Amino acid sequence: MGIYTALLLVAVVLLICIGSSRLSYRLGVPVLFLFIVLGMIFGSDGVFGLPFDNYQLTEQVCSVALVFIMFYGGFGTSWKEARPVAAQAILLASLGVVLTAGITALFCFGVLGLSVYESLLIGSVISSTDAASVFSILRSKKLSLKHGLASLLELESGSNDPTSYMLTAIVLAAMGGRGQKNVPLQLLSQVLFGLAVGALVAVLATAVLSRVSFEQKGLHTTFLVAVALGCYALAQLLGGNGYLAVYVAGIVLGNSRILHKVELVHFFDGITWLAQVLIFFVLGLLAFPSQIPALLGTAVAITAFLSLVARPAATLAILSWFKVPLRQQFFVSMAGIRGAASIVFAVMAMNAGVPMRLDIFHIVFCVALFSVAVQGTLLPVLARKLGLVGDQEGGGVWKTFTDYQDQEKVQLIELPVVQGDFWCGKAVRDLGLPPELLITMIVRGEETVIPKGGTVIAGGDLLVLGGLGRAQMQALLAQCCSDPQKK
C-alpha cells in the first residue's frame, strides 16, 4: 500500500468514525463500540481485509493513545468535587481490583475448568475498569449524577490501572518461570513513584504556564503534550506507573490557575477523541472475528460473572464500610465498564512470550466488547431508573469537570491616563500586559476606541481594563508599572 493510499484510508476511516458518532446517539450505543466494530470491518477477517496482526505495534500505539486519554481525564476532574469520595475511589482502585481479580479467577478455575495460571491471568487483565470508556460515556451522555458518583467513577477508573497492571505482570512472570520477588514493594513503588512523578511534573509545569506567556498560543498546547509524554516516560523509567502519573498531573494542572486554559481544553478534547478513535479502531483491526465463535461461550460466561457477581461483590465489600446506600452501590458496580485498558493488558500478555493454551486476546476482546456495548448502553437508563440523575445545575456531572472559564466574574477597572504617565505614548502591544489583563476599551473624549495592538495611548485617555478579580488585577497592574500613581 502506497503512502498516499494509506493517508486516504486514514482520512476515510476518521470521517466514518465522525459520522458514526451521530449514529451512536440515535441508537443509544456508545460510540466507542462502533469504533471497535469499524476496526473489525476493516481488519483481516472483515469486508476490506486489511492484513494486521502486529501485537507489539498495537501495544505501543495504544499505550501512547492512553497517555492522552488519562491526562485529559485528570485535567477535566474537579478535585473540589472529587475530594469527598477520594477514599472510596482509592480503595475501589486498589483492594477492589484485587478482589475482582481473585473472584473472577476462582470462577474461571472452578467453573470453566481453566488452568490456575490462565484463570489468574484473565482475572488480572480484566480486573480494572476502563478510563477511556467511563470518561467517554459519562461525558458524551451528559449524565448529571447525584451524590458525587461521577467523581467516584472517574477517580476509580483513572487510578486503578496500576493495580491491574501489577497483577498481570506478576502472573506473567510466574508463568514464564521467572518468579516475582517483593510483590508488595513493587506495587508500592508503582503507586508511589507514579504519584510523585505526576505531582512533581505538574507543579513544575503549572509554575511555567502561570508565569510564562509564549509568543504563540499554540506553543502552550505543545508544551503540555511534552509534559504528558515526559511524565509518562519518566514514571515508567523510575519504576512507577506512567498512567497514574499522567492522570495525577492532569488533575493538578486542571485545577490550577494557568494561562490559556480554554484553548488547552479545546485542544486536548480533540486529541482525546482522536486517541479514542485510534485505540478502539486499532484493537478492532487486530481482532479476527472468525476466531470469536469458538470462544464466545467462555467470553459470555466471564462477562456475566464479572458484571453480576465479581464486581458487585467487590463494590459491596468496600462501599458498605462508608454507609453508601445499596442503590448507589448497585449503580457503581454496573458502571465497572471494561474496555481498552483490559485489551491492552491482554496484548501485553500475548507479547510476553509465555506458553498459553487459551487465546486470551480474543476472550478479553469479547469481554470488553460486551461490556462497552451492554453496560455502556444501559448505564444512562439505569441511572435514571435508580433516581440518580439530577438537573444540570444540581452538582452533577458537569460539576465534576473543571469549568475552564474559571468561577470568578470578570472585573472592570477604569484607569485615567495623564501626560508623562507610564502608559502615555505607548502602543498597546508594547505595554507588556500579562494575558489575564486586557484593555477592553479606550474612552478618548467623545470617542470610544476599541484597542488593537498598534493603538497608541494618549494623555487624557480613559482606559477600561478587564480581568478576573479586582485584587488580582491590582497585583498585575503593580507588576506592569512601578510608580504607585500609575497603579
Short mmCIF file of C-alpha atoms in Angstrom, two decimals, residues 61-291:
data_model
loop_
_atom_site.label_atom_id
_atom_site.label_comp_id
_atom_site.label_asym_id
_atom_site.label_seq_id
_atom_site.Cartn_x
_atom_site.Cartn_y
_atom_site.Cartn_z
CA VAL A 61 0.24 2.67 19.75
CA CYS A 62 -2.43 2.05 22.38
CA SER A 63 -0.05 2.92 25.22
CA VAL A 64 0.64 6.35 23.72
CA ALA A 65 -3.05 6.93 23.00
CA LEU A 66 -3.95 6.04 26.59
CA VAL A 67 -1.48 8.68 27.84
CA PHE A 68 -3.60 11.48 26.35
CA ILE A 69 -6.87 9.88 27.43
CA MET A 70 -5.65 9.59 31.01
CA PHE A 71 -4.15 13.08 31.05
CA TYR A 72 -7.31 14.75 29.77
CA GLY A 73 -9.41 12.64 32.15
CA GLY A 74 -7.47 14.13 35.05
CA PHE A 75 -7.42 17.59 33.50
CA GLY A 76 -11.22 17.61 33.45
CA THR A 77 -11.72 16.44 37.04
CA SER A 78 -12.56 18.99 39.72
CA TRP A 79 -10.69 17.98 42.86
CA LYS A 80 -13.07 20.07 44.96
CA GLU A 81 -15.94 17.83 43.86
CA ALA A 82 -13.89 14.64 43.96
CA ARG A 83 -12.28 15.04 47.40
CA PRO A 84 -15.28 13.75 49.42
CA VAL A 85 -15.26 10.43 47.54
CA ALA A 86 -11.48 10.09 47.15
CA ALA A 87 -11.07 7.45 49.88
CA GLN A 88 -13.82 5.29 48.38
CA ALA A 89 -12.34 5.62 44.89
CA ILE A 90 -8.81 4.76 46.03
CA LEU A 91 -9.99 1.62 47.84
CA LEU A 92 -12.00 0.53 44.81
CA ALA A 93 -8.96 1.17 42.62
CA SER A 94 -6.69 -0.98 44.79
CA LEU A 95 -8.41 -3.50 47.04
CA GLY A 96 -11.46 -3.58 44.76
CA VAL A 97 -9.31 -4.58 41.77
CA VAL A 98 -7.60 -7.35 43.76
CA LEU A 99 -10.95 -8.72 44.97
CA THR A 100 -12.43 -8.60 41.46
CA ALA A 101 -9.41 -10.40 40.01
CA GLY A 102 -9.45 -13.09 42.70
CA ILE A 103 -13.19 -13.80 42.49
CA THR A 104 -13.09 -13.92 38.68
CA ALA A 105 -10.06 -16.24 38.76
CA LEU A 106 -11.89 -18.63 41.10
CA PHE A 107 -14.81 -18.74 38.66
CA CYS A 108 -12.54 -19.41 35.67
CA PHE A 109 -10.75 -22.21 37.52
CA GLY A 110 -13.64 -23.82 39.38
CA VAL A 111 -16.46 -23.45 36.84
CA LEU A 112 -14.85 -23.04 33.42
CA GLY A 113 -12.08 -25.51 34.12
CA LEU A 114 -9.19 -23.28 33.05
CA SER A 115 -5.70 -23.77 34.44
CA VAL A 116 -4.65 -21.90 37.58
CA TYR A 117 -2.33 -19.50 35.76
CA GLU A 118 -4.73 -18.81 32.91
CA SER A 119 -7.51 -18.17 35.42
CA LEU A 120 -5.32 -15.76 37.36
CA LEU A 121 -4.22 -14.04 34.16
CA ILE A 122 -7.77 -13.46 32.93
CA GLY A 123 -8.83 -12.21 36.35
CA SER A 124 -5.88 -9.80 36.48
CA VAL A 125 -6.28 -8.46 32.95
CA ILE A 126 -9.98 -7.62 33.29
CA SER A 127 -9.91 -6.51 36.93
CA SER A 128 -9.70 -2.75 36.31
CA THR A 129 -12.36 -0.52 34.84
CA ASP A 130 -11.54 1.37 31.67
CA ALA A 131 -10.91 5.11 31.97
CA ALA A 132 -11.42 5.76 28.26
CA SER A 133 -14.85 4.12 28.29
CA VAL A 134 -16.01 5.63 31.59
CA PHE A 135 -14.88 9.16 30.67
CA SER A 136 -16.43 8.92 27.22
CA ILE A 137 -19.79 7.50 28.29
CA LEU A 138 -20.29 9.80 31.29
CA ARG A 139 -19.41 12.92 29.33
CA SER A 140 -20.96 12.15 25.96
CA LYS A 141 -24.24 11.10 27.62
CA LYS A 142 -24.14 14.22 29.86
CA LEU A 143 -25.11 12.25 32.94
CA SER A 144 -25.62 14.68 35.79
CA LEU A 145 -25.17 12.13 38.56
CA LYS A 146 -26.02 12.84 42.18
CA HIS A 147 -24.06 12.04 45.36
CA GLY A 148 -20.62 12.51 43.75
CA LEU A 149 -20.98 9.30 41.75
CA ALA A 150 -19.44 10.79 38.61
CA SER A 151 -16.36 11.83 40.58
CA LEU A 152 -16.17 8.43 42.24
CA LEU A 153 -16.31 6.55 38.93
CA GLU A 154 -13.83 8.83 37.24
CA LEU A 155 -11.30 8.71 40.07
CA GLU A 156 -11.59 4.95 40.31
CA SER A 157 -11.21 4.30 36.58
CA GLY A 158 -8.40 6.82 36.30
CA SER A 159 -6.32 5.30 39.10
CA ASN A 160 -6.98 1.53 39.08
CA ASP A 161 -4.76 0.57 36.14
CA PRO A 162 -1.56 0.28 38.25
CA THR A 163 -3.10 -2.49 40.36
CA SER A 164 -4.32 -4.44 37.34
CA TYR A 165 -1.01 -3.87 35.56
CA MET A 166 1.00 -5.21 38.50
CA LEU A 167 -1.27 -8.24 38.94
CA THR A 168 -0.88 -9.02 35.23
CA ALA A 169 2.91 -8.60 35.38
CA ILE A 170 3.15 -10.87 38.44
CA VAL A 171 1.13 -13.67 36.82
CA LEU A 172 3.07 -13.41 33.53
CA ALA A 173 6.37 -13.58 35.42
CA ALA A 174 5.19 -16.69 37.29
CA MET A 175 4.01 -18.30 34.04
CA GLY A 176 7.42 -17.64 32.49
CA GLY A 177 9.19 -19.26 35.43
CA ARG A 178 10.86 -16.04 36.45
CA GLY A 179 9.02 -15.53 39.71
CA GLN A 180 8.37 -12.13 41.21
CA LYS A 181 10.05 -11.09 44.42
CA ASN A 182 8.86 -8.39 46.77
CA VAL A 183 5.44 -8.09 45.12
CA PRO A 184 4.05 -5.64 47.72
CA LEU A 185 7.18 -3.50 47.39
CA GLN A 186 6.87 -3.39 43.60
CA LEU A 187 3.21 -2.49 43.77
CA LEU A 188 4.02 0.21 46.30
CA SER A 189 6.76 1.63 44.07
CA GLN A 190 4.38 1.65 41.09
CA VAL A 191 1.91 3.76 43.05
CA LEU A 192 4.34 5.99 44.95
CA PHE A 193 6.60 6.79 42.01
CA GLY A 194 3.55 7.32 39.83
CA LEU A 195 2.05 9.77 42.31
CA ALA A 196 5.36 11.53 42.99
CA VAL A 197 6.35 11.97 39.35
CA GLY A 198 2.88 13.12 38.35
CA ALA A 199 2.68 15.67 41.16
CA LEU A 200 6.23 16.97 40.65
CA VAL A 201 5.92 17.34 36.88
CA ALA A 202 2.54 19.04 37.28
CA VAL A 203 3.84 21.55 39.85
CA LEU A 204 6.76 22.48 37.59
CA ALA A 205 4.50 22.72 34.53
CA THR A 206 1.99 24.85 36.45
CA ALA A 207 4.77 27.24 37.51
CA VAL A 208 5.80 27.65 33.87
CA LEU A 209 2.27 28.06 32.49
CA SER A 210 1.20 30.52 35.18
CA ARG A 211 4.18 32.80 34.62
CA VAL A 212 5.27 32.40 31.02
CA SER A 213 3.26 33.56 28.05
CA PHE A 214 4.73 32.01 24.92
CA GLU A 215 4.88 34.16 21.81
CA GLN A 216 2.47 31.85 20.00
CA LYS A 217 -0.59 30.42 21.77
CA GLY A 218 -0.07 27.08 20.04
CA LEU A 219 3.14 26.61 21.99
CA HIS A 220 1.12 26.21 25.21
CA THR A 221 -0.55 23.10 23.79
CA THR A 222 2.79 21.81 22.50
CA PHE A 223 4.26 22.34 25.96
CA LEU A 224 1.51 20.30 27.62
CA VAL A 225 1.87 17.50 25.07
CA ALA A 226 5.55 17.33 26.03
CA VAL A 227 4.57 17.38 29.72
CA ALA A 228 2.15 14.46 29.33
CA LEU A 229 4.55 12.30 27.31
CA GLY A 230 7.55 13.17 29.50
CA CYS A 231 5.60 12.49 32.69
CA TYR A 232 4.56 9.03 31.45
CA ALA A 233 8.07 8.11 30.27
CA LEU A 234 9.81 9.38 33.42
CA ALA A 235 7.47 7.45 35.71
CA GLN A 236 7.98 4.25 33.72
CA LEU A 237 11.78 4.66 33.78
CA LEU A 238 11.75 5.14 37.56
CA GLY A 239 9.61 2.06 38.17
CA GLY A 240 6.34 3.91 38.68
CA ASN A 241 3.09 3.61 36.76
CA GLY A 242 3.03 6.06 33.88
CA TYR A 243 -0.74 6.14 33.52
CA LEU A 244 -1.22 7.04 37.16
CA ALA A 245 1.44 9.74 36.81
CA VAL A 246 -0.21 11.46 33.84
CA TYR A 247 -3.63 11.20 35.48
CA VAL A 248 -2.32 12.92 38.63
CA ALA A 249 -0.51 15.52 36.52
CA GLY A 250 -3.77 16.21 34.68
CA ILE A 251 -5.69 16.68 37.94
CA VAL A 252 -3.11 19.12 39.34
CA LEU A 253 -2.88 21.15 36.12
CA GLY A 254 -6.62 21.14 35.52
CA ASN A 255 -7.27 22.52 38.99
CA SER A 256 -4.56 25.19 38.83
CA ARG A 257 -4.70 28.73 37.51
CA ILE A 258 -2.81 28.55 34.26
CA LEU A 259 -2.89 30.72 31.17
CA HIS A 260 -4.93 29.85 28.07
CA LYS A 261 -6.86 27.07 29.82
CA VAL A 262 -9.78 27.40 27.42
CA GLU A 263 -7.55 26.85 24.40
CA LEU A 264 -5.85 23.93 26.14
CA VAL A 265 -9.09 22.12 26.89
CA HIS A 266 -10.33 22.54 23.31
CA PHE A 267 -7.05 21.13 22.01
CA PHE A 268 -6.96 18.14 24.36
CA ASP A 269 -10.63 17.43 23.80
CA GLY A 270 -9.84 16.97 20.11
CA ILE A 271 -6.67 14.97 20.81
CA THR A 272 -8.53 12.70 23.21
CA TRP A 273 -11.23 11.95 20.68
CA LEU A 274 -8.56 11.16 18.10
CA ALA A 275 -6.83 8.88 20.63
CA GLN A 276 -10.10 7.08 21.36
CA VAL A 277 -10.76 6.56 17.65
CA LEU A 278 -7.21 5.28 17.19
CA ILE A 279 -7.11 2.91 20.13
CA PHE A 280 -10.51 1.28 19.61
CA PHE A 281 -10.14 1.11 15.83
CA VAL A 282 -6.67 -0.48 16.04
CA LEU A 283 -7.86 -3.01 18.64
CA GLY A 284 -10.78 -3.89 16.36
CA LEU A 285 -8.38 -4.12 13.42
CA LEU A 286 -6.23 -6.62 15.34
CA ALA A 287 -9.17 -8.93 16.10
CA PHE A 288 -10.09 -11.90 13.91
CA PRO A 289 -13.89 -12.32 14.04
CA SER A 290 -13.57 -15.84 12.61
CA GLN A 291 -11.89 -16.94 15.86
#
